[in-house]
C-alpha cells in the first residue's frame, strides 16, 4: 500500500541533502516501507501457528488479540481484523509503526522463540489499519447519547488523546488543552517523520475533532490558564503532560554554540516535515547538513537523532555511549538500522568537556570500562585513566533522557502528591491522583516510556473517570 500520506513523506525526504540521504531515497526505509499487499500480509499472518500460549498478546501492553486478527488477515477477513485491532488500541497504525516490537509482541512470538523468525505483527497491524483508512471504514465518533459532564485533559499526546477518545465515545464533553501549536505530543514533535509520518498522526487528530473532541492549542496550563481554573471549569481533569526536562551534565565548554538538546533538534526537524519556517534550522543551528555530528546517549532518542542527522546529510555521525552494545537502553533493532545507514557507535565512552571556545570544535572523551554491578545488577561504567581523546565535532546533540517538570511548583499545587522523581503519584490501575477529581496518565505518571503504554494508561484512566462521573451524577440526582 502506498497511500497519500506515504507519497507526501517521500517528497519531504527528497528535499534532504547529502550523499547518505540520497542513497536512502532509494526506498530502503526499513520498518515503514516494507510494501505490504493483501497477499504479503496474509502470508505473514498465516505464519502464526495459533500456538495457544499467546506470549505475543501477553507482552503487548494493550493485550491486543493478536492471534485472532492474524487469523482473520490470513483468511481475507480484513474488515473484521480491523474491528478487532481497533477494539483494544486507539491508534493501531501508529503502534504498528513505532512500537519496539522486538521488546514486546514480536520478541515473544513463539515462532521467533523457536528460531524461525517472528511473524511481523507490527507491520500486519499497520497494514490492517492503513487499509481500513483507505477503504473508509474508520469514521468519526458518534456517541449514542450526549452527556452533560465535561472533562478537561491537559496534554494532547497519545495518553491524553486515548482518554479523549474513550470519554467522547461515552458521550462526555471533552476539551484537550496543549501548549504546542499542533496536537499529538511526542508523536508530532519528538518521533521523526521517517518512523512515523506526520500525516498519519494528523488524520487521527482530525478524526477526534470531527467526533466532537475540542482541542485548544497554544494554551499552557500554569501560564495561559491556571490549574485551579481548569479544575473549576470541568467535572474531572486528566494530567497527561509527558516529561520534557532534558537531562544534562555540567562540563567545561558546555555553553558553546553547536551544542544542542535532542528535543530542540528533533522538534526543528519535525517542524520542517510540516513545511514550517524554522529559523534555527534555516540558519544552520539545528541542521546537521555537511557537519560532523556527535550524539551523546544510548537510548531511543539518541537513535532518532543519529538517523535524522544522516538524513540531513551530515558528513559523519558518531554516537558516544558510556556502556557497551549489550547494555544500551535503546532498541537493538534501531542500532542495527543506524549502523546500516552509516552511523558509527563509539561504545564505552563518556564526554568530559568540549573544545573550541565559543563554537564547539570537539568533544573531550574519556574511555570507560564496565566495573562491578550496582544494586540493580547493572555493571557501573568506570573511567580508564590516561585514555582520553578528542572527537572532532561541528554539532553535538545531547540525548541523555528526560525528567518531569516540577508541576507542584509550576502550577502552584503543592498538595498533589509526586514521587521522588517528580512523576505524579497515581493509582497504577485507576490512575487517580491524590486530588479529588484529578487523574494522571502516560509519561508524567510512569516516567519516560512508550506510546503504547501511554495509550493503555489513557484508556484505563478514562474508564475510571467514567465510573467516577457516573457516580457523581447519580449522587447529584438523588
Ligand atoms: C525522540 C523520542 C522518540 C520516541 N520514540 C518512540 C518510539 O519510537 N516508540 C514509542 O513507543 N515511544 C517513543 N517515544 C516515547 C513516547 O513518545 C512517549 O512515551 C509518549 O509520547 C508519552 O505520551 P504522553 O501522552 O504521556 O506524553 P507526550 O507525548 O509527551 O504529550 C504530552 C503533551 O502535553 C503537552 N503539555 C505539557 N505540559 C503542558 C502544559 N503545562 N499545558 C498544556 N500542555 C502541556 C505537551 O505539549 C505535549 O503535547 C519517544 C520519545 C522521544 C522523546
Ligand atoms: S500495540 Fe505494539 S506491542 Fe501491541 S501488538 Fe501492536 S505493535 Fe505489538
mmCIF file of N, CA, C and O and ligand atoms in Angstrom, residues 60-62 64 66 69 89 95-96 99 101 104-105 121-122 125 452, ligand 2:
data_model
loop_
_atom_site.group_PDB
_atom_site.id
_atom_site.type_symbol
_atom_site.label_atom_id
_atom_site.label_comp_id
_atom_site.label_asym_id
_atom_site.label_seq_id
_atom_site.Cartn_x
_atom_site.Cartn_y
_atom_site.Cartn_z
ATOM 1 N N UNK A 60 2.113 -7.617 24.802
ATOM 2 C CA UNK A 60 1.628 -6.351 24.235
ATOM 3 C C UNK A 60 0.977 -5.585 25.384
ATOM 4 O O UNK A 60 0.062 -6.113 26.024
ATOM 5 N N UNK A 61 1.408 -4.365 25.677
ATOM 6 C CA UNK A 61 0.811 -3.624 26.800
ATOM 7 C C UNK A 61 -0.707 -3.475 26.681
ATOM 8 O O UNK A 61 -1.382 -3.326 27.690
ATOM 9 N N UNK A 62 -1.245 -3.541 25.470
ATOM 10 C CA UNK A 62 -2.698 -3.399 25.305
ATOM 11 C C UNK A 62 -3.395 -4.754 25.275
ATOM 12 O O UNK A 62 -4.618 -4.820 25.111
ATOM 13 N N UNK A 64 -3.518 -6.797 22.961
ATOM 14 C CA UNK A 64 -4.225 -6.945 21.683
ATOM 15 C C UNK A 64 -4.462 -8.415 21.371
ATOM 16 O O UNK A 64 -3.592 -9.253 21.630
ATOM 17 N N UNK A 66 -3.905 -10.563 19.214
ATOM 18 C CA UNK A 66 -3.070 -10.743 18.017
ATOM 19 C C UNK A 66 -3.391 -12.046 17.269
ATOM 20 O O UNK A 66 -3.602 -12.018 16.047
ATOM 21 N N UNK A 69 -6.592 -11.599 15.189
ATOM 22 C CA UNK A 69 -6.556 -10.747 13.993
ATOM 23 C C UNK A 69 -5.557 -11.228 12.943
ATOM 24 O O UNK A 69 -5.719 -10.966 11.762
ATOM 25 N N UNK A 89 -7.037 -0.901 20.817
ATOM 26 C CA UNK A 89 -5.969 0.072 20.584
ATOM 27 C C UNK A 89 -6.548 1.317 19.929
ATOM 28 O O UNK A 89 -7.209 1.229 18.890
ATOM 29 N N UNK A 95 1.004 2.366 16.525
ATOM 30 C CA UNK A 95 1.776 1.340 17.253
ATOM 31 C C UNK A 95 2.453 0.385 16.271
ATOM 32 O O UNK A 95 3.607 -0.008 16.466
ATOM 33 N N UNK A 96 1.740 0.020 15.209
ATOM 34 C CA UNK A 96 2.327 -0.879 14.205
ATOM 35 C C UNK A 96 3.612 -0.299 13.649
ATOM 36 O O UNK A 96 4.548 -1.026 13.320
ATOM 37 N N UNK A 99 6.019 0.910 17.797
ATOM 38 C CA UNK A 99 6.299 0.103 18.998
ATOM 39 C C UNK A 99 7.656 -0.590 18.823
ATOM 40 O O UNK A 99 7.967 -1.046 17.718
ATOM 41 N N UNK A 101 8.733 -3.497 18.739
ATOM 42 C CA UNK A 101 8.139 -4.849 18.743
ATOM 43 C C UNK A 101 9.136 -5.918 19.181
ATOM 44 O O UNK A 101 8.750 -6.938 19.737
ATOM 45 N N UNK A 104 8.569 -6.338 22.656
ATOM 46 C CA UNK A 104 7.186 -6.561 23.073
ATOM 47 C C UNK A 104 6.617 -7.791 22.357
ATOM 48 O O UNK A 104 7.079 -8.898 22.564
ATOM 49 N N UNK A 105 5.628 -7.581 21.497
ATOM 50 C CA UNK A 105 4.915 -8.722 20.896
ATOM 51 C C UNK A 105 5.827 -9.641 20.080
ATOM 52 O O UNK A 105 5.856 -10.859 20.288
ATOM 53 N N UNK A 121 4.236 -8.885 13.342
ATOM 54 C CA UNK A 121 2.949 -8.470 13.909
ATOM 55 C C UNK A 121 2.708 -6.967 13.714
ATOM 56 O O UNK A 121 1.618 -6.549 13.294
ATOM 57 N N UNK A 122 3.734 -6.162 13.992
ATOM 58 C CA UNK A 122 3.569 -4.709 13.883
ATOM 59 C C UNK A 122 3.213 -4.301 12.460
ATOM 60 O O UNK A 122 2.300 -3.496 12.238
ATOM 61 N N UNK A 125 -0.350 -5.215 11.704
ATOM 62 C CA UNK A 125 -1.273 -4.306 12.393
ATOM 63 C C UNK A 125 -1.382 -2.970 11.643
ATOM 64 O O UNK A 125 -2.474 -2.426 11.437
ATOM 65 N N UNK A 452 2.681 3.144 23.383
ATOM 66 C CA UNK A 452 1.687 2.099 23.656
ATOM 67 C C UNK A 452 1.297 2.068 25.133
ATOM 68 O O UNK A 452 0.133 1.841 25.480
HETATM 69 S S1 LIG B 2 0.393 -2.422 20.061
HETATM 70 FE FE1 LIG B 2 2.616 -2.655 19.866
HETATM 71 S S2 LIG B 2 3.145 -4.387 21.203
HETATM 72 FE FE2 LIG B 2 0.911 -4.459 20.858
HETATM 73 S S3 LIG B 2 0.639 -5.815 19.059
HETATM 74 FE FE3 LIG B 2 0.751 -3.728 18.274
HETATM 75 S S4 LIG B 2 2.909 -3.453 17.742
HETATM 76 FE FE4 LIG B 2 2.811 -5.245 19.124
#
